[in-house]
Amino acid sequence: MRLKPIDQQVVVVVGCTSGIGLETVKEFARRGATLVLAGRGQDDLNATLDAVQAEGAEAITVEADVADYGQVQNIAQQAVDTYGRIDTWAHVAGTPLYSKVEDTDPADFRRVLDVNLNGPMNGILAALPHLKREGRGALIIVSSVDARVPLPYQGPYVASKQGLQGLVDTLRIELKHDGYPISVTNIKPATISTPFFEKAKTNLGFEPGLMPPIYSAKSVADTIVYAAEHPVRTLNVGSTSSVFQASRITPRLSDATIQAVAFKGQQTDIVKGADAPNNLYQHIEGYHRVEGKEPGMYSKSTWLQTHPAAKWVLRGLLLAALPIGVALYVRSRRQRKLSLPQRAGQTISDAISSLASAGVVASLISRFRPRQKALTQRLRRTKRATVPVLKDRYERVREALPDARHTIEHLRERLPNLPRRQQTMPEKLMSKVQDIMPKSWFPAQRSLPERALDRIKDVQSKSLFRRGESIPDRLAKKARDVSEDIREREFFRRS
């Protein structure tokens, strides 16, 4: 499923006179989309049109109430008549109602369902024929975290959003079964700072407050714009949305948590009666702005969702850190049982082992062909700079070989029966060189990584680590070796 770039799309945004919808059309305009602005209140629609045109985008306005199917159909028809198609339909419009379930008026309840549930359904019925004819497109529904999490004082709103969740999921399955490449995205914001709450009708006797943490409308707008270009099933805005939805795995614990924080979190000292101006049945002027009374922060989790590469890198780091943390914990537990000399020896052994492992890994990595041209060039430059140095050292060793061999032969003639363990330092050095040279440090037909691997394999692990010996044993052995060397020098001096 491939969606068009934003600057090639005709986007319909329903509910764009304030809050999330207003910020969304501005973001679409900045990205170069052609817009159809729909909502209630022609004056606010004209103000939105001016804001969009100031960003350099082309747009038209259509006044409509989403609860009226005929008016929603007119939105789609105006878009097709003007621009010939619809590429993305973003339904943002919604209305709240703050009331206890037992105090809710049946007419108010039906109105909330008409706007929040029947409204998106009307939009789906109006947009789908045009999206199918186009052969692809995006249908974006802005729902709420309330679609999964019940909140007190918001029974009608929660009921409409949970019904909307089932409607959207069912539609997605049906479209996939019928073979239509249409992306259906459900966006679930947490608490967003907009005039949405200020315009709400309330039967509680006070103006409802915003439950923290509070996020900015731009967080939601970015997810809508992202979903218009990338097929995605669900986007949660704000980490609180994800946490609360995950908490429903244990409903009783989740209910207890909500009961402890949600009642107090929504109570304020601002008095507001049920007869105060609200937007439940009609549009009210004076709220043409994005932000609400309280400032909202940008959601970091939203940024990760709209940047998949960064999200997978973070997941990889977390998965890699888990075994490393376990290993460090186990190691610390073991080291607590060791004495100080033993811990020092263990640390030195680990360091040497890490260096050896790094050499092996570097050799293996160098066998793979780099995909990036710049990396290939750096490897070639490193090889050109390293090979002459190694060859120069090899030549110096070869030049020193005749003199060293002559010295050894001279010593053997003078001391034919000298055991190997009583050899002089030059003779020991020459023996070591003879042991190394036949293994061919620099064979002509072998690559540098292969030669490095051979040298690493030749290292005697027992001589490097000596894990079976303690620090005092190693010091005593070193003292014996030094005493033996002194006796050898005295012996040759007397002879």
Coordinates of C-alpha atoms in Angstrom, one line a residue:
M1 CA 0.0 0.0 0.0
R2 CA 1.6 3.3 -1.2
L3 CA 0.2 6.7 -0.5
K4 CA 1.0 9.9 -2.4
P5 CA 3.4 12.5 -1.0
I6 CA 1.7 15.2 0.9
D7 CA 2.4 17.9 -1.7
Q8 CA 0.5 15.8 -4.3
Q9 CA -2.6 15.2 -2.2
V10 CA -6.1 16.7 -2.0
V11 CA -6.8 16.5 1.8
V12 CA -10.3 17.0 3.4
V13 CA -10.1 18.0 7.1
V14 CA -13.4 17.9 8.9
G15 CA -13.5 20.0 12.1
C16 CA -10.8 22.6 11.5
T17 CA -12.0 25.8 13.1
S18 CA -10.0 25.4 16.4
G19 CA -7.7 23.1 18.3
I20 CA -6.3 20.0 16.7
G21 CA -8.1 20.6 13.4
L22 CA -6.7 24.1 13.0
E23 CA -3.1 23.0 13.7
T24 CA -3.5 20.1 11.3
V25 CA -4.6 22.2 8.3
K26 CA -1.7 24.6 9.0
E27 CA 0.7 21.6 9.0
F28 CA -0.7 20.2 5.8
A29 CA -0.5 23.7 4.2
R30 CA 3.2 23.9 5.2
R31 CA 3.8 20.6 3.4
G32 CA 2.1 21.8 0.2
A33 CA -1.2 19.9 0.3
T34 CA -4.4 21.1 -1.4
L35 CA -7.0 21.5 1.3
V36 CA -10.8 21.3 1.7
L37 CA -11.7 22.9 5.1
A38 CA -15.0 21.7 6.6
G39 CA -16.6 22.6 9.9
R40 CA -19.3 24.8 11.6
G41 CA -19.1 28.6 11.6
Q42 CA -18.4 30.3 8.4
D43 CA -16.5 33.2 10.0
D44 CA -14.1 30.8 11.7
L45 CA -13.8 28.8 8.5
N46 CA -12.8 32.0 6.7
A47 CA -10.2 32.8 9.3
T48 CA -8.8 29.3 8.9
L49 CA -8.7 29.8 5.1
D50 CA -6.7 33.0 5.6
A51 CA -4.2 31.1 7.8
V52 CA -3.8 28.3 5.2
Q53 CA -3.4 30.7 2.3
A54 CA -0.7 32.6 4.3
E55 CA 1.3 29.3 4.3
G56 CA 1.0 29.3 0.5
A57 CA -1.5 26.5 0.1
E58 CA -4.7 26.3 -2.1
A59 CA -7.9 25.6 -0.2
I60 CA -11.7 26.0 -0.2
T61 CA -14.2 26.0 2.7
V62 CA -17.4 24.0 3.2
E63 CA -19.7 24.7 6.1
A64 CA -21.3 21.5 7.5
D65 CA -22.5 19.8 10.6
V66 CA -21.1 16.2 10.7
A67 CA -24.3 14.9 12.3
D68 CA -26.2 15.7 9.1
Y69 CA -25.4 13.1 6.4
G70 CA -26.4 15.3 3.5
Q71 CA -24.1 18.1 4.6
V72 CA -21.2 15.7 5.0
Q73 CA -21.9 14.3 1.5
N74 CA -21.7 17.9 0.3
I75 CA -18.2 18.2 1.6
A76 CA -17.0 15.3 -0.5
Q77 CA -18.9 16.5 -3.6
Q78 CA -17.4 20.0 -3.3
A79 CA -13.9 18.5 -3.0
V80 CA -14.4 16.4 -6.1
D81 CA -16.1 19.2 -8.1
T82 CA -13.2 21.6 -7.3
Y83 CA -10.1 19.4 -7.4
G84 CA -11.3 16.2 -9.1
R85 CA -10.5 13.7 -6.3
I86 CA -9.9 13.0 -2.6
D87 CA -6.6 11.5 -1.4
T88 CA -7.0 11.8 2.3
W89 CA -10.1 12.3 4.6
A90 CA -9.2 13.3 8.1
H91 CA -12.1 13.4 10.5
V92 CA -11.2 15.5 13.6
A93 CA -14.6 16.9 14.6
G94 CA -16.0 15.8 18.0
T95 CA -17.9 17.2 21.0
P96 CA -17.6 16.4 24.7
L97 CA -20.3 16.2 27.5
Y98 CA -19.3 16.2 31.1
S99 CA -21.9 14.5 33.2
K100 CA -22.4 11.5 35.5
V101 CA -24.2 8.7 33.7
E102 CA -27.3 8.9 35.9
D103 CA -27.5 12.7 35.4
T104 CA -27.2 12.6 31.6
D105 CA -30.1 13.9 29.5
P106 CA -31.2 11.4 26.8
A107 CA -31.3 14.1 24.2
D108 CA -27.7 15.2 25.1
F109 CA -26.6 11.6 25.0
R110 CA -28.0 11.1 21.5
R111 CA -26.4 14.3 20.3
V112 CA -23.0 13.2 21.5
L113 CA -23.4 9.9 19.6
D114 CA -24.6 11.8 16.5
V115 CA -21.4 14.0 16.4
N116 CA -18.8 11.5 17.7
L117 CA -20.1 8.2 16.2
N118 CA -22.6 9.0 13.5
G119 CA -20.4 11.9 12.3
P120 CA -17.4 9.7 11.4
M121 CA -19.7 7.1 9.9
N122 CA -21.2 9.8 7.7
G123 CA -17.7 10.8 6.7
I124 CA -16.7 7.2 5.9
L125 CA -19.8 6.8 3.7
A126 CA -19.1 10.1 1.9
A127 CA -15.4 9.5 1.3
L128 CA -15.1 5.8 0.5
P129 CA -16.6 5.9 -3.0
H130 CA -14.1 8.6 -4.0
L131 CA -11.1 6.9 -2.4
K132 CA -12.0 3.6 -4.1
R133 CA -12.3 5.3 -7.4
E134 CA -8.9 6.8 -7.0
G135 CA -7.5 3.4 -6.2
R136 CA -5.7 4.4 -3.0
G137 CA -6.0 6.8 -0.1
A138 CA -6.0 7.4 3.6
L139 CA -9.0 7.5 5.9
I140 CA -7.9 9.0 9.3
I141 CA -10.2 9.1 12.3
V142 CA -9.2 11.0 15.4
S143 CA -10.6 9.1 18.3
S144 CA -9.3 9.3 21.9
V145 CA -7.6 7.3 24.7
D146 CA -11.2 7.0 26.0
A147 CA -11.8 4.5 23.2
R148 CA -10.1 2.0 25.5
V149 CA -10.0 3.6 29.0
P150 CA -13.2 4.6 30.9
L151 CA -13.1 8.0 32.6
P152 CA -15.6 9.3 35.2
Y153 CA -17.7 12.4 34.3
Q154 CA -17.3 11.4 30.5
G155 CA -19.7 8.5 30.1
P156 CA -21.4 9.6 26.9
Y157 CA -18.1 10.6 25.3
V158 CA -16.5 7.3 26.3
A159 CA -19.4 5.4 24.9
S160 CA -19.1 7.2 21.5
K161 CA -15.4 6.7 21.3
Q162 CA -15.5 3.0 22.2
G163 CA -18.2 2.5 19.5
L164 CA -16.0 4.4 17.1
Q165 CA -13.1 2.0 17.9
G166 CA -15.2 -1.0 16.8
L167 CA -16.4 0.7 13.7
V168 CA -12.9 1.6 12.5
D169 CA -11.5 -1.8 13.2
T170 CA -14.3 -3.5 11.3
L171 CA -14.0 -1.2 8.4
R172 CA -10.3 -2.0 8.1
I173 CA -10.9 -5.7 8.0
E174 CA -13.6 -5.4 5.3
L175 CA -11.5 -3.2 3.0
K176 CA -8.6 -5.6 3.3
H177 CA -10.8 -8.5 2.4
D178 CA -12.2 -6.7 -0.6
G179 CA -8.7 -5.8 -1.8
Y180 CA -8.9 -2.0 -1.6
P181 CA -5.5 -0.4 -0.8
I182 CA -7.0 2.2 1.5
S183 CA -5.2 3.0 4.8
V184 CA -7.5 3.3 7.8
T185 CA -5.8 4.9 10.8
N186 CA -7.2 5.4 14.3
I187 CA -5.5 8.2 16.3
K188 CA -5.9 8.2 20.0
P189 CA -4.7 11.3 21.8
A190 CA -4.4 11.7 25.5
T191 CA -5.1 15.1 27.2
I192 CA -4.5 17.8 24.6
S193 CA -4.4 21.5 25.3
T194 CA -7.2 23.0 23.1
P195 CA -10.4 25.0 23.5
F196 CA -12.2 21.7 23.3
F197 CA -12.7 21.5 27.1
E198 CA -13.7 25.2 27.4
K199 CA -16.6 24.8 25.0
A200 CA -17.9 21.6 26.5
K201 CA -21.3 21.3 28.1
T202 CA -21.1 20.3 31.8
N203 CA -23.7 19.2 34.3
L204 CA -21.1 19.0 37.1
G205 CA -21.5 22.7 38.2
F206 CA -17.8 23.5 37.4
E207 CA -15.6 23.8 34.4
P208 CA -13.8 20.5 33.9
G209 CA -10.0 20.5 34.2
L210 CA -7.4 18.8 32.1
M211 CA -5.8 15.7 33.6
P212 CA -2.0 15.9 33.4
P213 CA 0.2 15.3 31.6
I214 CA -1.0 17.7 28.9
Y215 CA 0.2 17.6 25.4
S216 CA 0.2 20.1 22.5
A217 CA -2.1 20.0 19.5
K218 CA 1.0 19.9 17.3
S219 CA 1.7 16.4 18.6
V220 CA -1.7 15.2 17.1
A221 CA -1.3 17.2 13.9
D222 CA 2.1 15.6 13.2
T223 CA 0.6 12.1 13.6
I224 CA -2.3 13.0 11.2
V225 CA 0.1 14.3 8.6
Y226 CA 2.3 11.2 9.0
A227 CA -0.7 8.9 8.6
A228 CA -1.7 10.6 5.4
E229 CA 1.6 9.6 3.9
H230 CA 2.4 6.3 5.7
P231 CA -0.1 3.5 6.1
V232 CA -0.4 2.8 9.8
R233 CA -3.1 1.1 11.9
T234 CA -3.1 3.1 15.2
L235 CA -1.1 6.0 16.6
N236 CA -1.2 6.9 20.3
V237 CA -0.4 10.5 21.1
G238 CA 1.3 10.9 24.4
S239 CA 2.9 8.2 26.5
T240 CA -0.1 8.4 28.9
S241 CA -2.3 7.1 26.1
S242 CA -0.2 4.0 25.7
V243 CA 0.2 3.4 29.4
F244 CA -3.5 3.7 30.2
Q245 CA -4.4 1.4 27.4
A246 CA -1.8 -1.2 28.5
S247 CA -3.1 -1.0 32.0
R248 CA -6.5 -2.5 30.9
I249 CA -4.8 -5.9 30.9
T250 CA -5.6 -5.8 34.6
P251 CA -9.0 -4.1 34.7
R252 CA -9.5 -4.0 38.5
L253 CA -6.1 -2.4 39.1
S254 CA -6.7 0.0 36.2
D255 CA -10.1 1.0 37.6
A256 CA -8.6 1.6 41.1
T257 CA -5.9 3.8 39.6
I258 CA -8.5 5.8 37.5
Q259 CA -10.7 6.2 40.6
A260 CA -7.8 7.5 42.6
V261 CA -6.7 10.2 40.1
A262 CA -9.5 11.0 37.6
F263 CA -12.1 12.6 39.9
K264 CA -9.7 15.1 41.5
G265 CA -7.8 15.6 38.3
Q266 CA -10.9 17.0 36.5
Q267 CA -12.2 19.2 39.3
T268 CA -11.6 22.9 39.2
D269 CA -12.8 26.0 41.2
I270 CA -14.3 27.6 38.1
V271 CA -18.1 27.7 38.3
K272 CA -20.0 26.7 35.2
G273 CA -23.6 25.7 34.9
A274 CA -25.4 23.5 32.3
D275 CA -26.9 26.7 30.7
A276 CA -23.5 28.2 30.0
P277 CA -22.6 28.7 26.3
N278 CA -21.4 25.4 24.8
N279 CA -20.9 23.8 21.4
L280 CA -23.0 20.7 21.9
Y281 CA -25.8 21.7 19.5
Q282 CA -24.4 24.8 17.7
H283 CA -21.1 26.5 16.9
I284 CA -20.0 29.3 19.3
E285 CA -17.6 32.1 18.3
G286 CA -14.5 33.3 20.1
Y287 CA -12.5 30.1 20.1
H288 CA -10.6 30.3 16.9
R289 CA -7.2 29.3 18.3
V290 CA -5.1 26.2 18.7
E291 CA -4.0 26.2 22.4
G292 CA -6.2 26.1 25.4
K293 CA -5.8 27.8 28.8
E294 CA -2.9 25.6 29.9
P295 CA 0.2 25.0 27.8
G296 CA 0.9 21.6 26.4
M297 CA 4.2 19.8 25.8
Y298 CA 5.2 18.0 22.6
S299 CA 5.0 14.2 23.0
K300 CA 8.4 12.5 22.6
S301 CA 6.6 9.2 22.1
T302 CA 4.8 10.7 19.1
W303 CA 8.1 11.8 17.6
L304 CA 9.3 8.2 17.9
Q305 CA 6.2 6.9 16.3
T306 CA 6.6 9.2 13.3
H307 CA 10.3 8.3 13.0
P308 CA 10.3 4.5 12.7
A309 CA 14.1 4.3 12.2
A310 CA 14.8 6.0 15.5
K311 CA 12.2 3.8 17.2
W312 CA 13.9 0.6 16.0
V313 CA 17.3 1.9 16.9
L314 CA 16.1 2.6 20.5
R315 CA 14.5 -0.9 20.7
G316 CA 17.7 -2.5 19.5
L317 CA 19.7 -0.6 22.1
L318 CA 17.3 -1.6 24.9
L319 CA 17.5 -5.3 23.8
A320 CA 21.3 -5.1 23.7
A321 CA 21.5 -3.4 27.1
L322 CA 19.5 -6.2 28.8
P323 CA 22.0 -9.1 28.4
I324 CA 24.9 -6.6 29.1
G325 CA 23.2 -5.5 32.3
V326 CA 22.6 -9.1 33.4
A327 CA 26.2 -10.0 32.6
L328 CA 27.5 -7.0 34.6
Y329 CA 25.3 -7.9 37.6
V330 CA 26.5 -11.6 37.6
R331 CA 30.1 -10.4 37.2
S332 CA 29.7 -8.0 40.2
R333 CA 28.2 -10.8 42.3
R334 CA 31.2 -13.1 41.5
Q335 CA 33.8 -10.4 42.1
R336 CA 32.4 -9.8 45.6
K337 CA 33.5 -13.3 46.5
L338 CA 37.1 -12.8 45.3
S339 CA 40.0 -11.2 47.2
L340 CA 41.6 -8.0 46.0
P341 CA 44.5 -9.6 44.1
Q342 CA 42.1 -12.0 42.5
R343 CA 39.8 -9.2 41.4
A344 CA 42.8 -7.3 40.0
G345 CA 44.0 -10.4 38.1
Q346 CA 40.4 -11.0 36.8
T347 CA 40.2 -7.4 35.5
I348 CA 43.5 -7.7 33.7
S349 CA 42.5 -11.0 32.1
D350 CA 39.2 -9.5 31.0
A351 CA 40.9 -6.6 29.4
I352 CA 43.3 -8.8 27.5
S353 CA 40.4 -11.0 26.4
S354 CA 38.4 -8.0 25.2
L355 CA 41.3 -6.8 23.1
A356 CA 41.8 -10.2 21.6
S357 CA 38.0 -10.5 20.9
A358 CA 38.0 -7.0 19.3
G359 CA 40.8 -8.1 17.0
V360 CA 38.9 -11.2 15.9
V361 CA 35.7 -9.2 15.3
A362 CA 37.6 -6.5 13.4
S363 CA 39.2 -9.1 11.2
L364 CA 35.8 -10.8 10.5
I365 CA 34.1 -7.5 9.8
S366 CA 36.9 -6.5 7.3
R367 CA 36.0 -9.6 5.2
F368 CA 32.6 -8.2 4.4
R369 CA 32.4 -5.8 1.5
P370 CA 31.4 -2.3 2.8
R371 CA 28.3 -0.9 1.1
Q372 CA 29.3 2.7 1.6
K373 CA 31.8 4.1 -0.8
A374 CA 33.4 6.4 1.8
L375 CA 34.0 3.5 4.1
T376 CA 35.6 1.5 1.3
Q377 CA 38.0 4.3 0.5
R378 CA 39.0 4.7 4.2
L379 CA 39.7 0.9 4.4
R380 CA 41.9 1.1 1.2
R381 CA 43.8 4.1 2.6
T382 CA 44.4 2.3 5.8
K383 CA 45.6 -0.8 4.0
R384 CA 48.0 1.3 1.8
A385 CA 49.4 3.0 4.9
T386 CA 49.7 -0.2 7.0
V387 CA 51.3 -2.6 4.6
P388 CA 54.5 -0.6 4.0
V389 CA 55.1 -0.3 7.7
L390 CA 54.7 -4.0 8.3
K391 CA 56.9 -4.8 5.3
D392 CA 59.6 -2.5 6.6
R393 CA 59.6 -4.2 10.0
Y394 CA 59.7 -7.6 8.3
E395 CA 62.8 -6.5 6.3
R396 CA 64.5 -5.3 9.4
V397 CA 64.0 -8.6 11.1
R398 CA 65.3 -10.5 8.1
E399 CA 68.4 -8.2 8.0
A400 CA 69.1 -9.0 11.7
L401 CA 68.7 -12.8 11.2
P402 CA 72.2 -13.6 9.9
D403 CA 73.9 -11.8 12.8
A404 CA 71.6 -13.5 15.3
R405 CA 72.2 -16.9 13.7
H406 CA 75.9 -16.4 13.8
T407 CA 75.8 -15.5 17.5
I408 CA 73.7 -18.6 18.2
E409 CA 76.1 -20.9 16.3
H410 CA 79.1 -19.3 18.1
L411 CA 77.4 -19.9 21.5
R412 CA 76.5 -23.5 20.6
E413 CA 80.1 -24.2 19.6
R414 CA 81.4 -22.9 23.0
L415 CA 78.6 -24.6 25.0
P416 CA 77.4 -27.7 23.1
N417 CA 75.7 -29.3 26.0
L418 CA 73.9 -26.2 27.3
P419 CA 70.2 -27.1 28.1
R420 CA 67.6 -24.9 26.5
R421 CA 66.4 -23.6 29.8
Q422 CA 69.9 -22.3 30.5
Q423 CA 70.2 -20.4 27.2
T424 CA 71.4 -16.8 27.1
M425 CA 69.0 -14.0 26.4
P426 CA 70.1 -13.5 22.8
E427 CA 69.8 -17.3 22.2
K428 CA 66.3 -17.3 23.8
L429 CA 65.4 -14.4 21.6
M430 CA 66.6 -16.1 18.5
S431 CA 64.8 -19.3 19.4
K432 CA 61.6 -17.3 19.7
V433 CA 62.2 -15.7 16.3
Q434 CA 62.8 -19.1 14.8
D435 CA 59.5 -20.3 16.3
I436 CA 57.6 -17.4 14.8
M437 CA 59.2 -17.0 11.4
P438 CA 58.2 -20.4 9.8
K439 CA 54.6 -19.5 10.4
S440 CA 54.9 -16.8 7.7
W441 CA 53.9 -13.5 9.0
F442 CA 53.6 -12.0 5.5
P443 CA 52.8 -14.8 2.9
A444 CA 52.4 -13.3 -0.6
Q445 CA 49.0 -15.0 -1.3
R446 CA 47.2 -14.2 2.0
S447 CA 45.3 -11.0 2.9
L448 CA 46.1 -8.8 6.0
P449 CA 42.9 -9.9 7.9
E450 CA 43.8 -13.5 7.4
R451 CA 47.3 -13.0 8.6
A452 CA 46.0 -11.1 11.7
L453 CA 43.6 -14.0 12.4
D454 CA 46.5 -16.5 12.2
R455 CA 48.5 -14.4 14.7
I456 CA 45.6 -14.3 17.1
K457 CA 45.1 -18.0 16.8
D458 CA 48.8 -18.6 17.6
V459 CA 48.5 -16.8 21.0
Q460 CA 48.7 -19.2 23.8
S461 CA 45.7 -18.6 26.0
K462 CA 47.3 -20.2 29.1
S463 CA 50.3 -18.0 28.9
L464 CA 48.1 -14.9 28.5
F465 CA 45.6 -15.4 31.2
R466 CA 47.0 -18.1 33.6
R467 CA 43.6 -18.3 35.2
G468 CA 44.6 -21.2 37.4
E469 CA 47.4 -19.2 39.2
S470 CA 47.0 -16.6 41.8
I471 CA 48.9 -13.3 42.0
P472 CA 51.4 -14.4 44.7
D473 CA 52.1 -17.6 42.7
R474 CA 52.9 -15.6 39.5
L475 CA 55.1 -13.2 41.5
A476 CA 57.1 -16.1 43.0
K477 CA 57.5 -17.7 39.5
K478 CA 58.7 -14.3 38.1
A479 CA 61.3 -14.1 41.0
R480 CA 62.6 -17.6 40.2
D481 CA 63.0 -16.6 36.5
V482 CA 64.9 -13.5 37.4
S483 CA 67.2 -15.5 39.7
E484 CA 67.8 -18.1 37.0
D485 CA 68.8 -15.3 34.6
I486 CA 71.2 -13.9 37.1
R487 CA 72.9 -17.3 37.6
E488 CA 73.2 -17.7 33.8
R489 CA 74.9 -14.3 33.5
E490 CA 77.3 -15.1 36.3
F491 CA 78.1 -18.5 34.7
F492 CA 79.0 -16.9 31.4
R493 CA 81.0 -14.2 33.1
R494 CA 83.2 -16.7 34.9
S495 CA 83.6 -18.8 31.7

